[in-house]
Short mmCIF file of C-alpha atoms in Angstrom, two decimals:
data_model
loop_
_atom_site.label_atom_id
_atom_site.label_comp_id
_atom_site.label_asym_id
_atom_site.label_seq_id
_atom_site.Cartn_x
_atom_site.Cartn_y
_atom_site.Cartn_z
CA UNK A 20 0.00 0.00 0.00
CA UNK A 21 1.40 3.33 -1.03
CA UNK A 22 1.40 6.18 1.45
CA UNK A 23 0.42 9.66 0.38
CA UNK A 24 3.69 11.34 1.20
CA UNK A 25 3.63 15.03 0.54
CA UNK A 26 7.05 16.65 0.78
CA UNK A 27 7.55 19.18 3.56
CA UNK A 28 8.42 22.79 3.02
CA UNK A 29 11.66 23.61 1.24
CA UNK A 30 14.32 25.14 3.43
CA UNK A 31 17.78 26.63 3.25
CA UNK A 32 20.02 23.58 3.21
CA UNK A 33 23.02 25.61 4.40
CA UNK A 34 21.27 27.17 7.41
CA UNK A 35 22.30 24.55 9.98
CA UNK A 36 25.96 24.84 9.07
CA UNK A 37 25.82 28.64 9.24
CA UNK A 38 23.96 28.52 12.56
CA UNK A 39 26.55 26.08 13.90
CA UNK A 40 29.34 28.42 12.80
CA UNK A 41 27.62 31.34 14.57
CA UNK A 42 27.37 29.27 17.76
CA UNK A 43 31.01 28.21 17.55
CA UNK A 44 32.19 31.80 17.01
CA UNK A 45 30.12 33.06 19.94
CA UNK A 46 31.31 30.16 22.12
CA UNK A 47 34.96 30.73 21.26
CA UNK A 48 34.57 34.44 22.00
CA UNK A 49 32.98 33.64 25.37
CA UNK A 50 35.64 31.08 26.27
CA UNK A 51 38.55 33.31 25.29
CA UNK A 52 37.27 36.42 27.03
CA UNK A 53 36.39 34.53 30.20
CA UNK A 54 39.75 32.73 30.19
CA UNK A 55 41.75 35.91 29.61
CA UNK A 56 39.80 37.74 32.30
CA UNK A 57 40.23 34.81 34.70
CA UNK A 58 43.95 34.51 33.91
CA UNK A 59 44.44 38.22 34.61
CA UNK A 60 42.67 37.77 37.95
CA UNK A 61 40.00 40.33 37.11
CA UNK A 62 37.05 38.02 36.50
CA UNK A 63 34.04 38.91 38.61
CA UNK A 64 30.40 37.92 38.35
CA UNK A 65 29.38 41.18 36.61
CA UNK A 66 32.27 40.85 34.14
CA UNK A 67 31.36 37.22 33.43
CA UNK A 68 27.79 38.33 32.82
CA UNK A 69 29.06 41.05 30.48
CA UNK A 70 31.15 38.58 28.45
CA UNK A 71 28.22 36.17 28.29
CA UNK A 72 25.87 38.92 27.12
CA UNK A 73 28.37 40.04 24.47
CA UNK A 74 28.70 36.43 23.28
CA UNK A 75 24.91 36.16 23.01
CA UNK A 76 24.86 39.40 21.00
CA UNK A 77 27.56 38.05 18.68
CA UNK A 78 25.50 34.90 18.18
CA UNK A 79 22.37 36.93 17.40
CA UNK A 80 24.25 39.05 14.84
CA UNK A 81 25.92 36.08 13.14
CA UNK A 82 22.85 33.82 13.12
CA UNK A 83 21.50 33.77 9.57
CA UNK A 84 17.82 34.21 8.80
CA UNK A 85 16.02 30.92 8.25
CA UNK A 86 14.22 30.77 4.89
CA UNK A 87 11.47 28.23 4.16
CA UNK A 88 8.96 27.97 1.35
CA UNK A 89 5.98 25.89 0.40
CA UNK A 90 3.20 25.97 -2.16
CA UNK A 91 2.22 29.63 -2.38
CA UNK A 92 4.23 31.01 0.55
CA UNK A 93 7.72 32.09 1.58
CA UNK A 94 8.89 32.76 5.16
CA UNK A 95 12.02 34.38 6.55
CA UNK A 96 12.62 33.97 10.29
CA UNK A 97 15.17 36.07 12.11
CA UNK A 98 16.02 36.17 15.80
CA UNK A 99 13.36 38.80 16.51
CA UNK A 100 10.73 38.59 13.78
CA UNK A 101 9.10 36.39 11.20
CA UNK A 102 8.07 37.60 7.75
CA UNK A 103 5.72 35.60 5.53
CA UNK A 104 4.32 36.46 2.12
CA UNK A 105 2.04 34.75 -0.37
CA UNK A 106 4.15 34.08 -3.45
CA UNK A 107 1.04 33.35 -5.49
CA UNK A 108 -0.23 36.88 -4.78
CA UNK A 109 2.93 38.96 -5.24
CA UNK A 110 2.47 42.58 -6.23
CA UNK A 111 6.07 43.78 -6.43
CA UNK A 112 9.66 42.61 -6.29
CA UNK A 113 12.44 45.14 -5.84
CA UNK A 114 16.19 44.73 -5.60
CA UNK A 115 18.27 47.03 -3.40
CA UNK A 116 22.00 47.41 -2.96
CA UNK A 117 24.98 47.18 -5.25
CA UNK A 118 27.54 45.05 -3.45
CA UNK A 119 25.30 43.21 -0.99
CA UNK A 120 21.94 43.04 -2.71
CA UNK A 121 18.66 42.02 -1.17
CA UNK A 122 15.18 41.51 -2.54
CA UNK A 123 12.04 43.08 -1.13
CA UNK A 124 8.89 41.17 -2.00
CA UNK A 125 5.36 42.44 -1.33
CA UNK A 126 2.09 40.59 -1.63
CA UNK A 127 -1.52 41.63 -2.20
CA UNK A 128 -2.28 41.26 1.52
CA UNK A 129 0.15 44.02 2.53
CA UNK A 130 2.92 41.72 3.76
CA UNK A 131 6.56 42.51 3.05
CA UNK A 132 9.62 40.30 3.12
CA UNK A 133 13.35 40.93 2.68
CA UNK A 134 15.61 38.19 1.36
CA UNK A 135 19.16 37.79 0.08
CA UNK A 136 19.20 36.47 -3.51
CA UNK A 137 22.18 34.21 -2.75
CA UNK A 138 19.93 32.09 -0.53
CA UNK A 139 17.72 31.38 -3.54
CA UNK A 140 20.74 30.69 -5.76
CA UNK A 141 22.12 28.18 -3.25
CA UNK A 142 18.80 26.37 -2.74
CA UNK A 143 17.07 25.15 -5.89
CA UNK A 144 13.96 23.99 -4.02
CA UNK A 145 13.43 27.45 -2.51
CA UNK A 146 13.90 29.02 -5.93
CA UNK A 147 11.44 26.54 -7.46
CA UNK A 148 8.76 27.39 -4.88
CA UNK A 149 9.25 31.13 -5.42
CA UNK A 150 9.31 30.76 -9.20
CA UNK A 151 6.09 28.71 -9.14
CA UNK A 152 4.41 31.37 -7.00
CA UNK A 153 5.66 34.13 -9.30
CA UNK A 154 4.15 32.35 -12.30
CA UNK A 155 0.81 32.14 -10.50
CA UNK A 156 1.02 35.83 -9.62
CA UNK A 157 1.65 36.66 -13.27
CA UNK A 158 -1.30 34.49 -14.36
CA UNK A 159 -3.59 36.24 -11.86
CA UNK A 160 -2.26 39.67 -12.82
CA UNK A 161 -1.20 40.71 -9.31
CA UNK A 162 2.51 41.05 -10.05
CA UNK A 163 2.88 44.49 -11.60
CA UNK A 164 6.39 45.57 -10.61
CA UNK A 165 9.69 43.71 -10.64
CA UNK A 166 9.39 41.13 -13.39
CA UNK A 167 12.71 42.31 -14.84
CA UNK A 168 14.39 41.73 -11.44
CA UNK A 169 13.04 38.19 -11.36
CA UNK A 170 14.09 37.50 -14.96
CA UNK A 171 17.62 38.71 -14.19
CA UNK A 172 17.71 36.56 -11.04
CA UNK A 173 16.41 33.57 -12.98
CA UNK A 174 19.15 33.91 -15.61
CA UNK A 175 21.77 34.28 -12.90
CA UNK A 176 20.57 31.21 -10.96
CA UNK A 177 20.25 29.13 -14.12
CA UNK A 178 23.78 30.12 -15.15
CA UNK A 179 25.19 29.20 -11.75
CA UNK A 180 23.33 25.89 -11.80
CA UNK A 181 24.66 25.08 -15.28
CA UNK A 182 28.21 25.91 -14.15
CA UNK A 183 27.81 23.66 -11.10
CA UNK A 184 26.59 20.78 -13.27
CA UNK A 185 29.52 21.24 -15.66
CA UNK A 186 32.00 21.33 -12.77
CA UNK A 187 30.47 18.23 -11.17
CA UNK A 188 30.65 16.34 -14.45
CA UNK A 189 34.25 17.39 -15.05
CA UNK A 190 33.49 19.32 -18.24
CA UNK A 191 34.50 22.71 -16.90
#
């Protein structure tokens, strides 16, 4: 008997490694500062609390946003807030920045989401979910601004994917 197995939401496959790196960096900072302070003989409870708080702040800054997507939706979760949009009801897509670009997506329900394009480039399943939602938005006529941004991003992601396939096969 075959089970009806519906795949779960697509997620950033590199998030765990990046989160682990953020935890290691914060932990190393905490260990080094506490050890140096202890070795100097100046470690007190308030100073230990200060170093611990600074380590937690470093972790919060380095922790990447977690991106997940499913049929018709895209979510970005940060340490303090969660942004979700309906990809099948997008109204605009804008790209900001020159060196470190980010996308701003808006849907017909007034929701807004910011996302780094490199996350989409590194995760084909996330890109597929967004692309499917964009196509639905175009069919419904809700997407009125930013199609050129998405076409440019699509060409860029497709080019990177083709290069990765060529490298993996030994042809490049």
